[in-house]
Coordinates of C-alpha atoms in Angstrom, one line a residue:
X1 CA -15.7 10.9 23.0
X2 CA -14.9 11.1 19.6
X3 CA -11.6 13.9 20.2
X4 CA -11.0 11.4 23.2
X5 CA -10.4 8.6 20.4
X6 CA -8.6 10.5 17.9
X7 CA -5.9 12.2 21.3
X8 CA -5.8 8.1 21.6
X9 CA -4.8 7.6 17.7
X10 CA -1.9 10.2 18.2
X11 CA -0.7 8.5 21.2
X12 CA -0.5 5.0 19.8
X13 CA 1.2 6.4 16.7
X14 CA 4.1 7.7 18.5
X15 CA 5.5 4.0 19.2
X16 CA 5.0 3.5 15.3
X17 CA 8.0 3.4 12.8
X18 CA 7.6 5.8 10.4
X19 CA 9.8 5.3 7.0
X20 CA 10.3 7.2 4.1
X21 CA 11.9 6.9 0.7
X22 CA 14.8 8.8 2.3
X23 CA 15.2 5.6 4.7
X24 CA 17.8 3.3 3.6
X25 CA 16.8 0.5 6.8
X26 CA 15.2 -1.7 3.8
X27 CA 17.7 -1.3 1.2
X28 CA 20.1 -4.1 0.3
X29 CA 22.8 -3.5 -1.7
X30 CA 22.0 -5.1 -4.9
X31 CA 24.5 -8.2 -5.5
X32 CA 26.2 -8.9 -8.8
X33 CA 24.9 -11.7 -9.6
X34 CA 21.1 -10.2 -9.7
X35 CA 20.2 -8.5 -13.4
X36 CA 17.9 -5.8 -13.2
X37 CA 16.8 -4.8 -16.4
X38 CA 16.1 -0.9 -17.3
X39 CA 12.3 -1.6 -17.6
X40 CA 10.0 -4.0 -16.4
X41 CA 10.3 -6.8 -18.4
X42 CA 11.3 -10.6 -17.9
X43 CA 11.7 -13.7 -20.1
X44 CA 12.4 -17.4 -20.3
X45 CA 13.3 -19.0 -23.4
X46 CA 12.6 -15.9 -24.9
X47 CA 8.8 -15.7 -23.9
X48 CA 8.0 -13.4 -21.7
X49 CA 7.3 -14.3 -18.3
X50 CA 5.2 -11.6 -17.5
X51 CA 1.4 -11.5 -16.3
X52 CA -1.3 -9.6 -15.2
X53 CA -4.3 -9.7 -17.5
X54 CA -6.7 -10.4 -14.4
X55 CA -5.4 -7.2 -12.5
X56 CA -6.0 -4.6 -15.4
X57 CA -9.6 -6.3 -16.6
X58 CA -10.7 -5.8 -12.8
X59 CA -9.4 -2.2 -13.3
X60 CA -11.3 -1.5 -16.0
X61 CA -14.1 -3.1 -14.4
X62 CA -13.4 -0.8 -11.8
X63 CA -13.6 2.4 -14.1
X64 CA -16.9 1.0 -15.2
X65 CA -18.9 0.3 -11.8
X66 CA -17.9 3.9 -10.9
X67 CA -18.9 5.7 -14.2
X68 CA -22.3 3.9 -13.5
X69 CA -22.9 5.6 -10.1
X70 CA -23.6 8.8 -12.5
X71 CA -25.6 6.9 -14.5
X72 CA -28.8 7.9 -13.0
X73 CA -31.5 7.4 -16.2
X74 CA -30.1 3.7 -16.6
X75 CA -28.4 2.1 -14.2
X76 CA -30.4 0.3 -11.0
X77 CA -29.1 -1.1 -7.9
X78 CA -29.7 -4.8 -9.6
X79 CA -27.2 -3.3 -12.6
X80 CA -24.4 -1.9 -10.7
X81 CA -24.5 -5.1 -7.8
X82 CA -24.2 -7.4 -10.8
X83 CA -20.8 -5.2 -12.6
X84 CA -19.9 -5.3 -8.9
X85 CA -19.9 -9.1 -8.5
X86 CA -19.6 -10.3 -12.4
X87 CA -20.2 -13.6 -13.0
X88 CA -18.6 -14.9 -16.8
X89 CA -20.6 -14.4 -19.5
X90 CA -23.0 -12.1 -18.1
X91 CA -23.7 -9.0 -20.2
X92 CA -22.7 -6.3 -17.2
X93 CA -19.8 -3.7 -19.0
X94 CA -19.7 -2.3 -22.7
X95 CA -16.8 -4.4 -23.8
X96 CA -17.3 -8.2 -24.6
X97 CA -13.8 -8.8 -23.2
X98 CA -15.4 -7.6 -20.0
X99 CA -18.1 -9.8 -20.1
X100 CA -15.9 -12.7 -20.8
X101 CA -14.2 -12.8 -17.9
X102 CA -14.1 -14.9 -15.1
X103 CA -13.1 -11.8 -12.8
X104 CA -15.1 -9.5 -10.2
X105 CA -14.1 -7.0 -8.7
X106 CA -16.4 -7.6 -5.1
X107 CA -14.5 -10.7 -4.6
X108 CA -11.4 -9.6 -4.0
X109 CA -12.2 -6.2 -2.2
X110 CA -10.9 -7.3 1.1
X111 CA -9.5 -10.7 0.8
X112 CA -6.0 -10.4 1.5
X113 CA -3.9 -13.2 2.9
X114 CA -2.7 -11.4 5.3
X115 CA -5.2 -9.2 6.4
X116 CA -8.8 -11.2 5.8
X117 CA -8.1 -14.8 5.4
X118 CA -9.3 -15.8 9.0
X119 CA -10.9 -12.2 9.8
X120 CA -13.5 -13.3 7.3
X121 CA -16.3 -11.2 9.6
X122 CA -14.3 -7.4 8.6
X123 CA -14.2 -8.7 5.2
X124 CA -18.2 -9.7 4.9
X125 CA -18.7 -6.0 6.9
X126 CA -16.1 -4.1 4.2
X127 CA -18.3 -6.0 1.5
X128 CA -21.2 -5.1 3.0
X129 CA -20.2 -1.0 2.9
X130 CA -19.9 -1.3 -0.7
X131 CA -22.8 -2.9 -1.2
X132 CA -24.3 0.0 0.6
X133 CA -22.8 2.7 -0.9
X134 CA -24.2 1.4 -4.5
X135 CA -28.0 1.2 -2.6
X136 CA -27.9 4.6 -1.6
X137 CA -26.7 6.1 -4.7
X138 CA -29.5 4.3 -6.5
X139 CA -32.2 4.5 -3.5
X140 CA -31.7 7.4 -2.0
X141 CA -29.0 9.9 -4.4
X142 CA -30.6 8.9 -7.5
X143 CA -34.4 9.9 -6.8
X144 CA -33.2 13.6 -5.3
X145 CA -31.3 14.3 -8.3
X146 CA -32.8 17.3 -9.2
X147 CA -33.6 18.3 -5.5
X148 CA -31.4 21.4 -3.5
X149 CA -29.4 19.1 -0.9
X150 CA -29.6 19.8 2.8
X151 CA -28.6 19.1 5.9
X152 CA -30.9 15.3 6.0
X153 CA -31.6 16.0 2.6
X154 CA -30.0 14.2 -0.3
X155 CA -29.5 16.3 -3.7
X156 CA -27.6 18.5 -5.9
X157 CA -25.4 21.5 -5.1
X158 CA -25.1 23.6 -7.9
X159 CA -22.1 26.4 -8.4
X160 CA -22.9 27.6 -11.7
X161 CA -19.9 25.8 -13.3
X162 CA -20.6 22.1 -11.7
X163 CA -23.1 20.0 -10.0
X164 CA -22.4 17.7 -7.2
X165 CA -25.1 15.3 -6.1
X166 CA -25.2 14.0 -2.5
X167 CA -26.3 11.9 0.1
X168 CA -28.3 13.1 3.5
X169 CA -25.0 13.4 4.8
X170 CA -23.7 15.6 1.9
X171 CA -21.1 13.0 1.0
X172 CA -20.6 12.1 -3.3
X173 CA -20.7 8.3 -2.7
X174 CA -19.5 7.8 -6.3
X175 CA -16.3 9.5 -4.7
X176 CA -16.6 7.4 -1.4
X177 CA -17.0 4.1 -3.2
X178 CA -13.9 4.6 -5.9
X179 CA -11.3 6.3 -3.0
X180 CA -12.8 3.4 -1.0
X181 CA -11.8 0.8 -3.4
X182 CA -8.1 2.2 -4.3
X183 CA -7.5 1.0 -0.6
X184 CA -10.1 -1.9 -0.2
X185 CA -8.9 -3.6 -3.6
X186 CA -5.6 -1.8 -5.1
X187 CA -3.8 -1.1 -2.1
X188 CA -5.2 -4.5 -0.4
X189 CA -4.5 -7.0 -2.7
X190 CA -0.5 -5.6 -3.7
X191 CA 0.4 -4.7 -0.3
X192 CA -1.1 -7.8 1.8
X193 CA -1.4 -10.1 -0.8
X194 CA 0.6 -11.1 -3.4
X195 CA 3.8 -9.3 -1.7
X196 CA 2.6 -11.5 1.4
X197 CA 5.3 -13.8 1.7
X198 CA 2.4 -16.5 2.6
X199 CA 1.7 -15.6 -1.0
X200 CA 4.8 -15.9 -2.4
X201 CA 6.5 -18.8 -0.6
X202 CA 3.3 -20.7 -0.4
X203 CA 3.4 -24.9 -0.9
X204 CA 6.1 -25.4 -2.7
X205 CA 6.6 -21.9 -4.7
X206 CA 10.1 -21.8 -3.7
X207 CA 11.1 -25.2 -4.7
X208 CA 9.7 -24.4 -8.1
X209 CA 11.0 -21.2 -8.7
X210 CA 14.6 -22.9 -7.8
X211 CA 14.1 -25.4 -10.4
X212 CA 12.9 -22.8 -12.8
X213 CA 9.7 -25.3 -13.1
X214 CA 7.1 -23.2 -14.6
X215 CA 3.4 -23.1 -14.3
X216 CA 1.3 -25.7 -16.7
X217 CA 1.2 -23.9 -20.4
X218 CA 2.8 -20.9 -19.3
X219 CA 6.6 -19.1 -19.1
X220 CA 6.6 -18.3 -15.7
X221 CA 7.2 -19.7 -12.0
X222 CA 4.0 -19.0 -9.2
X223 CA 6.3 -16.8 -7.6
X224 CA 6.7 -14.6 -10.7
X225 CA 3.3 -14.4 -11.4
X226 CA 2.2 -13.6 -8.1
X227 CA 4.9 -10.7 -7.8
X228 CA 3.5 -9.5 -11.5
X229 CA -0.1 -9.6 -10.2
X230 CA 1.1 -7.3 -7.9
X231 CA 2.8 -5.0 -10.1
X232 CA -0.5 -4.9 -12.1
X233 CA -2.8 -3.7 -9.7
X234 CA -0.8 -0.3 -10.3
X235 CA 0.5 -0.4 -13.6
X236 CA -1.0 -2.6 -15.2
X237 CA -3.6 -0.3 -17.6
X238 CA -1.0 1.8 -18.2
X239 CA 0.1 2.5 -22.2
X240 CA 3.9 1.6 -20.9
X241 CA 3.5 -0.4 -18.6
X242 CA 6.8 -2.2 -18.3
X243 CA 8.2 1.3 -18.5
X244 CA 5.7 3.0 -16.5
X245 CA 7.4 5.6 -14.2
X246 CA 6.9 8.9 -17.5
X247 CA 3.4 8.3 -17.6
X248 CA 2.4 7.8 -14.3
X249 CA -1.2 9.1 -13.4
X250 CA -2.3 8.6 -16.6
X251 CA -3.3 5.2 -16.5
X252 CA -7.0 4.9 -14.5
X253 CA -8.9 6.4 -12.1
X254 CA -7.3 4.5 -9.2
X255 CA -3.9 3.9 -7.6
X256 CA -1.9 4.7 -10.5
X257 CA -3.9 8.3 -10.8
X258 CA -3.2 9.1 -6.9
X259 CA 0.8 7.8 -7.1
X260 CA 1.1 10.1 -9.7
X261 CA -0.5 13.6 -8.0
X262 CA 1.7 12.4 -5.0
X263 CA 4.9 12.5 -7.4
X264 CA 3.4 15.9 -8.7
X265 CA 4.3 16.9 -5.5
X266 CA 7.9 18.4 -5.0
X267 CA 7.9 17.1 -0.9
X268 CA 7.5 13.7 -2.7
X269 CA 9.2 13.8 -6.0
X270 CA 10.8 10.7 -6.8
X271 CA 8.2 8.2 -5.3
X272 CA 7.4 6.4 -8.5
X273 CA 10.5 5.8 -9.2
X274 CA 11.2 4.4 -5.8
X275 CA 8.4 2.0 -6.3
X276 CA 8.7 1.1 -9.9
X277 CA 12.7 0.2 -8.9
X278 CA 11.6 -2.3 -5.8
X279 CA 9.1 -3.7 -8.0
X280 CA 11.9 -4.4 -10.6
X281 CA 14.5 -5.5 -8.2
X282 CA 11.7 -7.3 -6.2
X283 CA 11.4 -9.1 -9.2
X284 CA 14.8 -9.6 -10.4
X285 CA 15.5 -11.2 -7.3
X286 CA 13.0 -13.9 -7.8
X287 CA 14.5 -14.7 -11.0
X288 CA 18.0 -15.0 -9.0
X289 CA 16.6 -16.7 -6.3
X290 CA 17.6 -14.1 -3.8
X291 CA 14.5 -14.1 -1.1
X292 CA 16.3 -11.7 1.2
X293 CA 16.2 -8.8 -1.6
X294 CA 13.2 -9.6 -2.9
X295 CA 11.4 -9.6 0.8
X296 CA 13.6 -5.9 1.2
X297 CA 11.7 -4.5 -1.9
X298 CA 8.1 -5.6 -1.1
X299 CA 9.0 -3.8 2.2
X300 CA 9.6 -0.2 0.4
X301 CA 6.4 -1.1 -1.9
X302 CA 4.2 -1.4 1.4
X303 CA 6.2 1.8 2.7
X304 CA 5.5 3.9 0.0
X305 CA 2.0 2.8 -1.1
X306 CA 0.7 2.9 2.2
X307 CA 2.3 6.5 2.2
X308 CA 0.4 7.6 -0.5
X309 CA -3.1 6.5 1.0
X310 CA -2.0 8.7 4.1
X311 CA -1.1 12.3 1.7
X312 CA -4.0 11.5 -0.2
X313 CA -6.2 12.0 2.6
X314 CA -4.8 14.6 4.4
X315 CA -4.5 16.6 1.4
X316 CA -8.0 16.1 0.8
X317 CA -8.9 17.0 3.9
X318 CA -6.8 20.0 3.7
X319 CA -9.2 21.1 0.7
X320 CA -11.9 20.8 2.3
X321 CA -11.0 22.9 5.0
X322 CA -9.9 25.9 2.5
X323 CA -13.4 25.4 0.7
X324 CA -15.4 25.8 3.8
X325 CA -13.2 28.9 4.9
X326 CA -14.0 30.3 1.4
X327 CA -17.9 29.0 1.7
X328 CA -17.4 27.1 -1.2
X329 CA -19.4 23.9 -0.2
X330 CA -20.0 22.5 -3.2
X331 CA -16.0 22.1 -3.8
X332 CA -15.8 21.5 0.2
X333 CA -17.8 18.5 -0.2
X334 CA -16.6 17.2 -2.8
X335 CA -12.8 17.2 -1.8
X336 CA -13.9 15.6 1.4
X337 CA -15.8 13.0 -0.2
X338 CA -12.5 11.9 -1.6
X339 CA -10.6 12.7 1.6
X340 CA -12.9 10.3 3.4
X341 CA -12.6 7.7 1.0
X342 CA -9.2 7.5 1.5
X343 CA -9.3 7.4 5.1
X344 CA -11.4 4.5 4.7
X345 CA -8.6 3.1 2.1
X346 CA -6.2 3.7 5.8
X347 CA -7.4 0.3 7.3
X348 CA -5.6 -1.7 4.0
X349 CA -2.5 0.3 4.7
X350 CA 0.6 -1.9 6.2
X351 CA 2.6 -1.3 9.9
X352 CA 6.3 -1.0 8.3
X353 CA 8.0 -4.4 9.0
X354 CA 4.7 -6.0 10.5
X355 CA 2.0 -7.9 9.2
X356 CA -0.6 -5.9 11.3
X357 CA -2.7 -2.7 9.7
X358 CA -1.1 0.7 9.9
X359 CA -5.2 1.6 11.0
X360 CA -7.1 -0.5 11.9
X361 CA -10.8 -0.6 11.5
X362 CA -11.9 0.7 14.9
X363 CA -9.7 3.2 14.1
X364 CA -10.8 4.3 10.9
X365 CA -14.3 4.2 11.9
X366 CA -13.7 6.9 14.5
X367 CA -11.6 9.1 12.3
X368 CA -14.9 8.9 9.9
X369 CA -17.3 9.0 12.5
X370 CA -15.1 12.5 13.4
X371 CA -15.9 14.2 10.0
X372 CA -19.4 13.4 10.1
X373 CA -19.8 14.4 13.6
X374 CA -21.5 11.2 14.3
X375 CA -24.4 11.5 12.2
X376 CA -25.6 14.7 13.0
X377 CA -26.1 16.1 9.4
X378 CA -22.9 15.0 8.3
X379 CA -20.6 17.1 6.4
X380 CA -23.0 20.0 6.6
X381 CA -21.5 20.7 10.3
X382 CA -17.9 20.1 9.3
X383 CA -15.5 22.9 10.8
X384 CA -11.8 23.6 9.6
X385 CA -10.4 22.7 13.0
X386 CA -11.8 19.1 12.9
X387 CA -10.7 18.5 9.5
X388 CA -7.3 19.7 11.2
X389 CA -7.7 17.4 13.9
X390 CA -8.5 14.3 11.6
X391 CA -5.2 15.2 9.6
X392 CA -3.0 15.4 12.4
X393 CA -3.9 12.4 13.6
X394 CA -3.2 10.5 10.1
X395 CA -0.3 12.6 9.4
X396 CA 1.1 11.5 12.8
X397 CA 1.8 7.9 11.6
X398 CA 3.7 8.8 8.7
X399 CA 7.2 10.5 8.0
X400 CA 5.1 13.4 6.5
X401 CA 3.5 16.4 7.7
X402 CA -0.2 18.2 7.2
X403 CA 1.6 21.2 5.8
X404 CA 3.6 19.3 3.1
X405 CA 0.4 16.6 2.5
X406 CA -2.0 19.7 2.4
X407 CA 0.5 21.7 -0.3
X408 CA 0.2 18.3 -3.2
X409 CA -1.5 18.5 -6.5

C-alpha cells in the first residue's frame, strides 16, 4: 500500500509546474518609476519604516524550546509546553526580553491565512504533533537516556565521538520538532501568510497604503509591515539583516541556516540572492503602489522557499542512505531525523501560482509512514532503496533532481 501511494505521488506531480530561479514566467521588468534600494531598507520622513521585532523574538524563542529538548536534568514536559505556548510575563526563556513578550511560538505554527484559516481541524492536529513530540522527549527519550536504543527501545547510540538519543522508533525528536517547525512556522507564516494577498490587500490595506496613511504611532502602512513581517521570519536575527544575502546561514537554527547550505550548493548558487531581490522589489513596489510587481515577487519567494524545503529533504535522505550503506546508524539516524522533519515541513510548501499545498497532508503522512515502514521498528528497518523511493517522489515536484539535492552541503 504504501509504494502504491508514493507511484500515486509521482503521478500527480507530473501535471505540477515546476519553477526555478532560472524561470523568468514571474519576472516583471522593473518600471522606472519603482526605487529599489541596494539593501533592505525603507523610510518615511526619514524614520524607518521597517518592522519585524515579533518575527525574530519568536525565533529566538524558537532556538530556546529546541535547546531544551536536550535539557534532560531540568526541563519537564510542563517547562517546555509553557516556552512552547508563552504567555507575557511568565518566566519561560533566559532573557527578560523573552519573557516580556506578548509572542508564542505554538500559536502561530499552522495558522496561515491561506492554508489554516477555515481548515482549523489540520491546524489543531499539526498543533497537536508538536505537542507530542515535546511528551515523548520528556516521557519516553528522557528516562532511557542512558539506555543502548533498539528497535522498540528508546535510548542512546553512541559512536565514540557523539551520542544521539532516540525514540522507540530511532528518530532524534529534538531534530523532528525544529525541521518540523522551519516548515510548520517559518516557511508557513512567509509563504501563506503575510505574502497572502488576503494578507496584504486585506480591509482597506490598499486604500491606506495609496494615501501613504500610516499605522497609529508608527512610520509604516499595514501593507509594509505585513511584507516586513515576512522578510523577518528569514532574516530577521540576522547581524545584517537589511543586507543579509553575505551572511546568510549564520543567523539561527532555522530557515535562514537551511537557505544558506542550499546556496552552499553550486546546483543552487545564487538562491539568496534571488530571494533577498523579490523581497526588496516586493517591497519597493509597495511603496510605488505597483500590486502587479509586488504580487510577481511574492511569487519567486514561494518558488524558492518552498524549493529549499524539497533539497533539504532529499539531501537528507540522501545521507541517510550513505550512512546505512556504511553501517553508520548513529549518523544514519540522525540525518534522517532531519530529512523527515523536513518532509513534514513539505505540507507548508506552496503549488507555484496556486493557493493550494505543493503536499498536502495525506501526502506527507504517507511519505513518513514510508520511512518508518508503518511502525514496524521505525528507522531501524530503513533500506537505501526506500530512502531512494521517498526522494524521488519529492524530487519529482520540483525543477531539481536527487542527484544534485543529494550532492548539497
Amino acid at each position: 500500500m504504501r509504494h502504491l501511494m508514493l507511484s500515486a505521488l509521482v503521478a500527480t506531480s507530473l501535471a505540477t509546474v515546476s519553477c526555478s530561479s532560472d524561470d523568468d514566467s514571474n519576472v516583471i521588468d522593473q518600471p522606472s518609476e519603482i526605487n529599489v534600494p541596494s539593501t533592505y531598507s525603507f523610510s518615511r520622513g526619514g524614520e524607518s519604516t521597517v518592522s519585524y521585532s515579533g518575527q525574530t523574538t519568536r525565533i529566538f524563542m524558537s532556538e530556546e524550546i529546541v535547546s531544551s529538548f536536550s535539557d534532560f536534568d531540568n526541563a519537564t514536559e510542563a517547562s517546555i509546553d509553557a516556552m512552547f505556548a508563552h504567555e507575557e510575563g511568565a518566566n519561560d526563556f533566559s532573557s527578560e526580553d523573552l519573557n516580556a513578550s506578548n509572542k508564542s511560538v505554538r500559536s502561530k505554527v499552522a495558522a496561515s491565512r491561506d492554508f489554516f484559516s477555515t481548515n482549523t481541524t489540520e491546524s489543531a492536529e499539526i498543533k497537536a504533533d508538536f505537542d507530542g513530540f515535546i511528551a515523548d522527549q520528556v516521557n519516553i527519550v528522557f528516562p532511557n537516556q542512558n539506555t543502548a536504543a533498539q528497535p522498540g527501545v528508546a535510548g542512546q547510540i553512541a559512536d565514540g565521538t557523539s551520542t544521539r538519543y532516540v525514540n522507540e522508533s530511532g528518530i532524534e525528536l529534538n531534530q523532528y520538532f525544529a525541521k518540523g517547525l522551519i516548515g510548520a512556522l517559518m516557511t508557513d507564516q512567509i509563504l501563506n501568510n503575510y505574502l497572502s494577498t488576503a494578507v496584504l490587500d486585506e480591509a482597506d490595506n490598499r486604500d491606506t497604503n495609496d494615501n501613504d496613511i500610516t499605522e497609529e504611532g508608527s512610520a509604516y502602512t499595514t501593507m509594509e509591515h505585513k511584507w516586513d513581517e515576512a522578510y523577518g521570519y528569514l532574516f530577521g536575527a540576522s547581524a545584517t539583516a537589511n543586507n543579509p544575502v553575505a551572511t546568510i546561514g549564520d543567523a539561527d537554527s532555522f530557515l535562514n541556516k537551511y537557505v544558506g547550505r542550499v546556496e552552499g550548493d553550486a546546483d543552487f548558487a545564487g538562491i539568496t540572492q534571488t530571494i533577498f531581490d523579490a523581497f526588496k522589489l516586493g517591497r519597493a513596489a509597495i511603496v510605488a503602489k505597483d500590486y502587479e510587481v509586488r504580487d510577481a515577487q511574492a511569487e519567486i519567494i514561494r518558488t524558492e522557499i518552498s524549493k529549499v524545503i524539497g533539497i533539504r529533504a532529499v539531501y537528507y535522505l540522501q545521507q541517510g542512505s550513505v550512512a546505512i550503506t556504511n553501517n553508520d546508524m548513529g549518523a544514519a539516524f540522525h540525518d534522517l531525523s532531519e530529512g523527515i522533519g523536513f518532509v513534514y515541513s513539505l505540507q507548508f510548501t506552496r503549488q507555484p501560482g496556486t493557493n493550494a499545498q505543493l503536499f498536502t497532508r495525506a501526502e506527507v503522512q504517507a511519505l513518513i509512514a514510508n520511512l518508518l515502514d508503518d511502525g514496524e521498528n521505525g528507522l531501524w528497518n530503513i533500506t537505501p532503496e526506500s530512502l531512494q523511493e521517498v526522494s524521488e517522489a519529492i524530487a519529482s515536484k520540483f525543477s531539481f533532481t536527487v542527484a544534485q539535492a543529494g550532492s548539497a552541503q
